[in-house]
Coordinates of C-alpha atoms in Angstrom, one line a residue:
X23 CA 0.0 0.0 0.0
X24 CA 2.8 2.4 0.9
X25 CA 4.5 1.5 -2.4
X26 CA 1.3 2.3 -4.3
X27 CA 0.9 5.7 -2.5
X28 CA 4.5 6.6 -3.2
X29 CA 4.1 5.9 -7.0
X30 CA 0.9 7.9 -7.0
X31 CA 2.6 11.0 -5.4
X32 CA 5.5 10.7 -8.0
X33 CA 3.0 10.7 -10.8
X34 CA 1.2 13.8 -9.5
X35 CA 4.5 15.7 -9.1
X36 CA 5.6 14.7 -12.6
X37 CA 2.3 15.7 -14.0
X38 CA 2.5 19.1 -12.3
X39 CA 6.0 19.7 -13.7
X40 CA 4.9 18.7 -17.2
X41 CA 1.9 21.0 -17.1
X42 CA 4.0 23.8 -15.7
X43 CA 6.6 23.3 -18.4
X44 CA 3.9 23.4 -21.1
X45 CA 2.4 26.7 -19.6
X46 CA 5.9 28.2 -19.4
X47 CA 7.4 27.2 -22.8
X48 CA 4.4 26.6 -25.1
X49 CA 1.4 28.6 -24.2
X50 CA 1.5 32.4 -24.6
X51 CA -0.3 35.0 -22.5
X52 CA -1.8 38.3 -23.7
X53 CA -0.9 39.8 -20.4
X54 CA 2.6 40.3 -19.1
X55 CA 3.0 40.9 -15.3
X56 CA 6.1 42.5 -14.0
X57 CA 7.0 42.8 -10.3
X58 CA 7.1 46.4 -9.1
X59 CA 10.5 45.9 -7.5
X60 CA 12.0 44.3 -10.5
X61 CA 15.5 45.7 -11.4
X62 CA 15.2 47.8 -14.6
X63 CA 17.4 47.1 -17.6
X64 CA 20.2 49.5 -18.4
X65 CA 19.3 49.2 -22.2
X66 CA 15.8 50.4 -23.1
X67 CA 13.9 47.4 -24.5
X68 CA 10.5 46.7 -25.9
X69 CA 9.4 43.1 -25.2
X70 CA 6.0 43.5 -26.9
X71 CA 5.9 41.4 -30.1
X72 CA 3.5 41.2 -33.0
X73 CA 3.0 38.1 -35.0
X74 CA 0.8 38.4 -38.1
X75 CA -2.0 35.8 -38.0
X76 CA -1.5 33.0 -40.5
X77 CA -3.0 33.9 -43.9
X78 CA -3.4 37.6 -43.1
X79 CA -0.9 38.6 -45.9
X80 CA -2.0 37.0 -49.1
X81 CA -0.3 37.8 -52.4
X82 CA -2.3 35.5 -54.6
X83 CA -5.1 38.0 -55.4
X84 CA -2.6 40.7 -56.4
X85 CA -0.5 38.3 -58.4
X86 CA -3.6 37.0 -60.3
X87 CA -4.7 40.6 -61.0
X88 CA -1.4 41.7 -62.5
X89 CA 0.4 38.7 -64.0
X90 CA -1.8 38.7 -67.2
X91 CA -1.3 42.5 -67.7
X92 CA 2.5 42.5 -67.4
X93 CA 4.0 41.7 -70.8
X94 CA 7.3 40.7 -72.3
X95 CA 8.7 43.5 -74.6
X96 CA 11.2 42.6 -77.3
X97 CA 13.1 45.4 -79.1
X98 CA 14.8 44.7 -82.4
X99 CA 17.6 47.2 -83.3
X100 CA 19.8 47.5 -86.3
X101 CA 23.4 48.4 -85.7
X102 CA 26.2 49.0 -88.1
X103 CA 29.5 47.2 -87.5
X104 CA 32.4 48.9 -89.4
X105 CA 35.0 46.5 -90.9
X106 CA 37.7 49.1 -91.5
X107 CA 38.8 52.6 -90.4
X108 CA 37.4 54.0 -93.7
X109 CA 34.0 52.5 -92.9
X110 CA 34.2 53.7 -89.3
X111 CA 34.8 57.4 -90.3
X112 CA 32.2 57.2 -93.1
X113 CA 29.6 55.6 -90.9
X114 CA 29.3 52.5 -93.0
X115 CA 29.6 48.8 -92.3
X116 CA 27.7 45.6 -91.9
X117 CA 24.1 45.9 -90.6
X118 CA 23.4 43.6 -87.7
X119 CA 20.2 42.9 -86.0
X120 CA 20.2 42.8 -82.2
X121 CA 17.3 41.8 -79.9
X122 CA 16.8 43.3 -76.4
X123 CA 14.0 42.5 -74.0
X124 CA 12.3 43.9 -70.9
X125 CA 8.9 44.2 -69.4
X126 CA 5.8 46.4 -69.7
X127 CA 2.5 47.0 -68.0
X128 CA -0.8 47.2 -69.9
X129 CA -2.6 50.2 -68.3
X130 CA -5.8 50.4 -70.4
X131 CA -8.1 47.8 -72.1
X132 CA -7.3 49.2 -75.6
X133 CA -3.7 48.1 -75.2
X134 CA -1.6 51.1 -74.0
X135 CA 1.6 49.9 -72.3
X136 CA 4.0 51.8 -70.0
X137 CA 7.6 50.6 -70.0
X138 CA 11.1 52.0 -69.6
X139 CA 12.7 54.2 -72.2
X140 CA 15.9 52.2 -72.1
X141 CA 13.8 49.0 -72.9
X142 CA 12.7 50.4 -76.3
X143 CA 15.5 52.8 -77.1
X144 CA 16.5 52.8 -80.8
X145 CA 14.0 50.2 -81.7
X146 CA 13.4 49.4 -85.3
X147 CA 10.7 46.9 -84.4
X148 CA 8.7 46.2 -81.2
X149 CA 6.8 43.1 -80.3
X150 CA 4.9 42.2 -77.1
X151 CA 4.1 38.8 -75.7
X152 CA 1.3 38.3 -73.2
X153 CA 1.1 35.8 -70.4
X154 CA -1.1 33.6 -72.7
X155 CA 1.8 33.4 -75.2
X156 CA 0.1 35.6 -77.8
X157 CA 2.5 38.0 -79.5
X158 CA 1.5 41.4 -81.0
X159 CA 3.3 44.1 -82.8
X160 CA 3.5 47.4 -81.0
X161 CA 4.2 51.0 -82.0
X162 CA 6.0 53.7 -80.1
X163 CA 3.8 56.5 -78.9
X164 CA 6.3 58.7 -77.0
X165 CA 9.2 58.7 -74.5
X166 CA 10.7 60.7 -71.7
X167 CA 14.4 59.9 -71.2
X168 CA 14.6 62.0 -68.0
X169 CA 12.2 59.8 -66.1
X170 CA 13.1 56.7 -68.2
X171 CA 9.4 56.2 -69.1
X172 CA 8.0 55.3 -72.5
X173 CA 4.5 54.6 -73.8
X174 CA 3.8 52.0 -76.5
X175 CA 0.5 50.6 -77.9
X176 CA -0.5 47.2 -79.1
X177 CA -1.5 46.9 -82.7
X178 CA -4.8 45.2 -82.1
X179 CA -8.5 46.0 -81.6
X180 CA -8.9 43.5 -78.8
X181 CA -9.6 44.3 -75.2
X182 CA -6.7 43.4 -72.8
X183 CA -6.4 42.9 -69.1
X184 CA -4.8 45.9 -67.4
X185 CA -3.5 47.1 -64.1
X186 CA -5.1 50.1 -62.4
X187 CA -3.0 52.9 -61.1
X188 CA -2.6 53.3 -57.3
X189 CA -1.6 56.4 -55.5
X190 CA 2.2 56.2 -54.9
X191 CA 2.1 59.3 -52.6
X192 CA 0.3 57.1 -50.0
X193 CA 2.8 54.2 -49.9
X194 CA 4.4 53.5 -46.5
X195 CA 7.7 52.2 -45.4
X196 CA 7.5 48.4 -44.7
X197 CA 4.4 48.0 -46.9
X198 CA 4.4 44.7 -48.8
X199 CA 4.8 44.9 -52.6
X200 CA 5.1 42.6 -55.6
X201 CA 7.5 43.0 -58.5
X202 CA 6.1 41.4 -61.7
X203 CA 8.2 41.0 -64.8
X204 CA 10.3 38.9 -67.1
X205 CA 13.9 38.6 -65.6
X206 CA 16.4 36.6 -67.7
X207 CA 13.5 35.8 -70.2
X208 CA 11.7 34.0 -67.4
X209 CA 8.2 35.1 -68.3
X210 CA 5.5 36.1 -65.8
X211 CA 7.7 36.1 -62.7
X212 CA 6.4 37.4 -59.4
X213 CA 8.7 38.3 -56.4
X214 CA 7.7 39.8 -53.1
X215 CA 9.3 42.4 -50.8
X216 CA 8.6 45.6 -48.9
X217 CA 9.0 49.3 -49.4
X218 CA 12.5 49.9 -48.2
X219 CA 12.7 53.7 -48.8
X220 CA 10.9 56.5 -50.6
X221 CA 12.1 59.5 -52.7
X222 CA 15.5 57.9 -53.3
X223 CA 17.9 59.9 -55.5
X224 CA 20.7 57.6 -56.8
X225 CA 22.9 60.5 -57.8
X226 CA 22.4 63.8 -56.1
X227 CA 25.0 65.5 -58.2
X228 CA 23.9 64.7 -61.8
X229 CA 21.6 67.7 -62.2
X230 CA 18.6 65.4 -62.7
X231 CA 16.7 65.0 -59.4
X232 CA 15.2 61.6 -59.0
X233 CA 12.7 60.2 -56.6
X234 CA 12.6 56.4 -56.8
X235 CA 10.7 53.9 -54.7
X236 CA 13.2 51.5 -53.2
X237 CA 12.2 47.9 -52.6
X238 CA 13.9 44.6 -51.7
X239 CA 11.6 42.6 -54.0
X240 CA 14.0 40.7 -56.3
X241 CA 14.5 42.6 -59.6
X242 CA 17.0 41.6 -62.3
X243 CA 17.7 42.3 -66.0
X244 CA 14.5 41.9 -67.9
X245 CA 12.4 43.3 -65.0
X246 CA 12.9 46.8 -66.4
X247 CA 9.5 48.3 -67.3
X248 CA 7.6 45.8 -65.2
X249 CA 5.1 46.5 -62.4
X250 CA 5.5 47.2 -58.8
X251 CA 2.1 46.6 -57.2
X252 CA 0.6 46.7 -53.7
X253 CA -1.3 43.8 -52.1
X254 CA -4.5 45.1 -53.7
X255 CA -3.0 44.7 -57.2
X256 CA -2.7 48.5 -57.8
X257 CA 0.2 49.8 -59.8
X258 CA 2.4 51.9 -57.6
X259 CA 5.7 51.9 -59.5
X260 CA 7.5 51.0 -62.7
X261 CA 10.6 48.9 -62.0
X262 CA 13.6 50.7 -63.5
X263 CA 17.0 50.1 -61.9
X264 CA 19.1 48.1 -59.4
X265 CA 22.2 49.0 -57.5
X266 CA 24.7 46.1 -57.8
X267 CA 28.5 45.6 -58.0
X268 CA 27.8 42.4 -60.0
X269 CA 25.0 43.5 -62.3
X270 CA 22.6 41.2 -60.7
X271 CA 20.1 41.7 -57.8
X272 CA 21.7 42.2 -54.3
X273 CA 18.8 43.6 -52.4
X274 CA 18.2 47.1 -53.7
X275 CA 15.8 47.8 -56.6
X276 CA 14.2 51.1 -57.6
X277 CA 11.0 52.0 -59.3
X278 CA 9.5 55.2 -60.8
X279 CA 6.5 56.2 -58.7
X280 CA 3.2 55.5 -60.4
X281 CA 2.0 59.1 -60.0
X282 CA 5.0 60.3 -61.9
X283 CA 4.7 57.7 -64.6
X284 CA 1.0 58.3 -65.1
X285 CA 1.6 62.1 -65.4
X286 CA 4.3 61.5 -68.0
X287 CA 2.2 59.2 -70.2
X288 CA -0.8 61.5 -69.9
X289 CA 1.3 64.4 -71.1
X290 CA 2.7 62.3 -74.0
X291 CA -0.9 61.4 -75.0
X292 CA -2.2 64.9 -74.7
X293 CA 0.7 67.1 -75.7
X294 CA 3.2 64.8 -77.4
X295 CA 5.9 65.8 -74.8
X296 CA 6.2 66.2 -71.0
X297 CA 5.0 69.4 -69.4
X298 CA 7.0 70.0 -66.3
X299 CA 5.8 72.3 -63.5
X300 CA 8.3 74.0 -61.2
X301 CA 8.1 76.2 -58.1
X302 CA 10.8 78.5 -59.4
X303 CA 13.3 78.1 -56.5
X304 CA 16.8 76.9 -56.0
X305 CA 17.5 75.0 -52.8
X306 CA 19.3 72.3 -50.9
X307 CA 18.5 69.5 -48.5
X308 CA 19.0 70.6 -44.9
X309 CA 21.3 68.8 -42.6
X310 CA 23.1 69.6 -39.3
X311 CA 26.1 71.2 -41.0
X312 CA 24.0 73.5 -43.2
X313 CA 21.7 74.3 -40.3
X314 CA 24.7 75.4 -38.2
X315 CA 26.0 77.4 -41.1
X316 CA 22.8 79.3 -41.7
X317 CA 21.8 79.5 -38.0
X318 CA 18.6 77.5 -37.9
X319 CA 17.4 74.7 -35.6
X320 CA 15.8 72.6 -38.4
X321 CA 17.6 69.7 -39.8
X322 CA 15.0 68.5 -42.2
X323 CA 13.4 70.2 -45.2
X324 CA 14.6 72.1 -48.3
X325 CA 16.4 75.4 -47.7
X326 CA 15.5 78.0 -50.3
X327 CA 18.6 79.9 -51.4
X328 CA 17.2 81.5 -54.6
X329 CA 14.0 82.6 -56.2
X330 CA 13.5 82.8 -60.0
X331 CA 12.1 86.1 -61.2
X332 CA 8.5 85.9 -62.3
X333 CA 8.0 82.4 -60.9
X334 CA 5.1 81.2 -58.9
X335 CA 7.3 81.1 -55.8
X336 CA 8.1 84.8 -56.2
X337 CA 4.5 85.7 -56.8
X338 CA 3.2 83.5 -54.0
X339 CA 5.6 85.1 -51.5
X340 CA 8.2 82.4 -50.8
X341 CA 11.4 84.1 -49.7
X342 CA 15.1 83.2 -49.6
X343 CA 15.9 81.6 -46.3
X344 CA 12.5 79.9 -46.1
X345 CA 12.5 76.1 -45.2
X346 CA 10.0 74.1 -47.2
X347 CA 8.5 71.5 -44.9
X348 CA 5.4 70.2 -46.7
X349 CA 3.8 70.2 -50.2
X350 CA 0.0 69.7 -50.0
X351 CA 0.4 68.2 -46.6
X352 CA 3.0 65.7 -47.7
X353 CA 6.2 65.8 -45.7
X354 CA 9.4 67.2 -47.4
X355 CA 12.5 65.9 -45.6
X356 CA 14.9 66.3 -48.5
X357 CA 15.1 67.8 -52.0
X358 CA 14.1 64.5 -53.7
X359 CA 10.8 64.5 -51.7
X360 CA 10.1 67.9 -53.3
X361 CA 11.3 66.9 -56.8
X362 CA 9.3 63.7 -56.7
X363 CA 6.0 65.3 -55.7
X364 CA 6.4 68.1 -58.2
X365 CA 7.1 65.4 -60.9
X366 CA 3.5 64.4 -60.7
X367 CA 2.2 68.0 -61.2
X368 CA 1.7 70.2 -64.3
X369 CA 2.3 73.9 -65.1
X370 CA -0.5 76.0 -63.6
X371 CA -1.3 73.5 -60.9
X372 CA -1.6 75.1 -57.5
X373 CA 0.5 73.6 -54.7
X374 CA 0.2 74.5 -51.0
X375 CA 3.7 75.0 -49.8
X376 CA 4.3 74.9 -46.0
X377 CA 7.4 76.8 -45.1
X378 CA 9.2 77.5 -41.8
X379 CA 10.1 81.2 -41.5
X380 CA 11.5 82.8 -38.3
X381 CA 10.4 79.8 -36.3
X382 CA 6.8 79.9 -37.6
X383 CA 5.0 77.8 -40.2
X384 CA 3.2 79.5 -43.1
X385 CA 1.0 78.0 -45.8
X386 CA 1.6 79.6 -49.2
X387 CA -0.3 78.6 -52.3
X388 CA 2.0 78.6 -55.3
X389 CA 1.0 78.3 -59.0
X390 CA 3.6 76.2 -60.8
X391 CA 5.3 77.6 -63.9
X392 CA 6.3 75.6 -67.0
X393 CA 9.9 74.5 -67.1
X394 CA 11.2 75.6 -70.5
X395 CA 14.5 73.8 -71.2
X396 CA 16.2 72.1 -74.1
X397 CA 19.2 69.8 -74.1
X398 CA 21.6 70.5 -76.9
X399 CA 23.2 67.1 -77.0
X400 CA 25.8 68.1 -79.7
X401 CA 27.1 70.9 -77.4
X402 CA 26.6 69.1 -74.1
X403 CA 24.6 71.9 -72.7
X404 CA 21.0 72.4 -71.3
X405 CA 19.4 75.8 -72.0
X406 CA 16.2 77.6 -71.0
X407 CA 14.5 80.8 -72.1
X408 CA 16.2 83.9 -70.5
X409 CA 14.1 86.4 -68.6
X410 CA 14.3 90.1 -69.3
X411 CA 16.3 90.5 -66.0
X412 CA 18.8 87.8 -67.3
X413 CA 19.2 89.7 -70.5
X414 CA 19.6 93.1 -68.8
X415 CA 22.2 91.6 -66.4
X416 CA 24.3 90.5 -69.4
X417 CA 23.6 93.7 -71.4
X418 CA 22.1 91.8 -74.3
X419 CA 18.8 92.0 -76.1
X420 CA 18.3 88.3 -77.0
X421 CA 19.5 84.8 -76.1
X422 CA 18.9 81.7 -74.0
X423 CA 20.6 81.0 -70.7
X424 CA 22.7 77.8 -70.0
X425 CA 21.3 76.0 -67.0
X426 CA 23.9 73.2 -66.7
X427 CA 26.4 71.1 -68.5
X428 CA 25.4 67.6 -69.7
X429 CA 28.9 66.1 -69.9
X430 CA 32.0 66.1 -67.8
X431 CA 34.0 67.7 -70.6
X432 CA 31.7 70.7 -70.7
X433 CA 31.4 70.9 -67.0
X434 CA 35.1 71.9 -66.7
X435 CA 34.4 75.2 -68.5
X436 CA 31.7 76.3 -66.0
X437 CA 29.3 77.7 -68.6
X438 CA 26.2 77.7 -66.4
X439 CA 24.7 81.2 -66.5
X440 CA 26.1 82.3 -69.8
X441 CA 23.8 83.7 -72.5
X442 CA 23.9 82.1 -76.0
X443 CA 23.0 84.8 -78.5
X444 CA 23.8 83.0 -81.8
X445 CA 24.3 79.5 -83.1
X446 CA 26.0 79.2 -86.5
X447 CA 25.6 83.0 -86.7
X448 CA 21.8 82.8 -86.5
X449 CA 20.2 85.0 -83.9
X450 CA 18.7 83.1 -80.9
X451 CA 15.6 84.5 -79.1
X452 CA 14.3 81.4 -77.4
X453 CA 14.7 77.6 -77.2
X454 CA 12.4 77.1 -80.2
X455 CA 15.1 78.9 -82.3
X456 CA 17.7 76.5 -80.8
X457 CA 15.6 73.5 -81.7
X458 CA 15.0 74.7 -85.3
X459 CA 18.7 75.5 -85.9
X460 CA 20.0 72.2 -84.4
X461 CA 17.5 70.1 -86.2
X462 CA 18.1 71.8 -89.5
X463 CA 21.9 72.0 -89.5
X464 CA 24.3 70.1 -91.7
X465 CA 25.8 67.4 -89.3
X466 CA 29.1 67.5 -91.2
X467 CA 29.7 71.2 -90.5
X468 CA 31.1 72.4 -87.2
X469 CA 28.8 74.3 -84.8
X470 CA 29.7 77.8 -83.9
X471 CA 28.3 79.1 -80.6
X472 CA 28.3 82.8 -79.8
X473 CA 27.7 83.7 -76.2
X474 CA 28.2 86.4 -73.5
X475 CA 30.0 85.1 -70.4
X476 CA 29.3 86.0 -66.8
X477 CA 31.7 89.0 -67.0
X478 CA 29.8 90.4 -70.0
X479 CA 32.4 89.5 -72.6
X480 CA 31.4 88.3 -76.1
X481 CA 32.9 84.9 -77.0
X482 CA 32.6 82.2 -79.7
X483 CA 33.3 78.5 -79.5
X484 CA 33.6 76.2 -82.5
X485 CA 32.5 72.6 -81.9
X486 CA 33.8 70.1 -84.4

């Protein structure tokens, strides 16, 4: 009897230990109780955890909505391969056909497709293959190399599946996204990731402000022009670039925001070119060093260091020294935030600019003006229409003003701010004159550029 009682007590104790171990190591509690006299940690910690319920994040609906509307774009180009120095200098040689490929996104049932400019550049023939293996010819509608966006259209009267645009201004860091495209000719490939960063400028010193969406969804060669979509299947970006030392994906991919891409293609369809709206300021991203230098307490925002005469910024009342903090309620932490938001706007749109001035915030409505620039590729210079004050400052009656150099070779001459008065001895009044002269010139004849420099001296350059 004693032996039986002893065995019974051992079983009870073992059961209690087993149950206690299960409660301690397996079950979880919604309530955490901490003794009031518990010694605090020297390192601040947060022990609260969140585990997404199984099945709460489902990519299948978004993938099904988009995979049939993301297409494989093939670009046939004809290149000339010289066989001798004589053929090289005369521009002759053997014609060779090359085929490149990328992705595109059908954005309307009548077959309009948005893709990257570099996917279709120099195309002699475009073909598009859908997820159902049907292939169609496509025609180029228009391109914008600055944003690397192009619009093409399927040569068919059929109705096609398409992806609706989402609002890229409302995306959040950590939000789940899908990248859909055709990497390495692997058609209809879907990868998942999150929004890693917003308003990313890959090169702050190239004179072309960018505002990419950064994601860690796997993107490789062939994904260019494909879709970046949210979990609702809405288009929030066009996959464009990766950063890699090897040329393949290493965790950083970049997409043009959908609001910017949509604005570009709408401009192409309506005007034939892109209408860019600007505030009319020059500025820089604030940081601690700049803040100390100019004597302000702010370390985020865009510091205004110049106002263009006659611009919406001047007319609206923005002043040098103001710090731009918001545009239409969207936070501006750096210059790429400002450039990205304005990239989705048009001339004559009104934007509410929140500035910090003397420690107080002010809301200033500003009507955007049209950015009138032209890139003279043969000269390596970008020019814009000169204002009357620009002309008076240089003591000239006509000309266009150089805004920046497009090549390292021209940058060494520091020509920004000069006034070009003549090209090939023809008088220049505006950028339309520049376009006409450059498009109509004899390409075998050197270019003569007459200009007034920053010191008011008349000069001429000959470009051979």
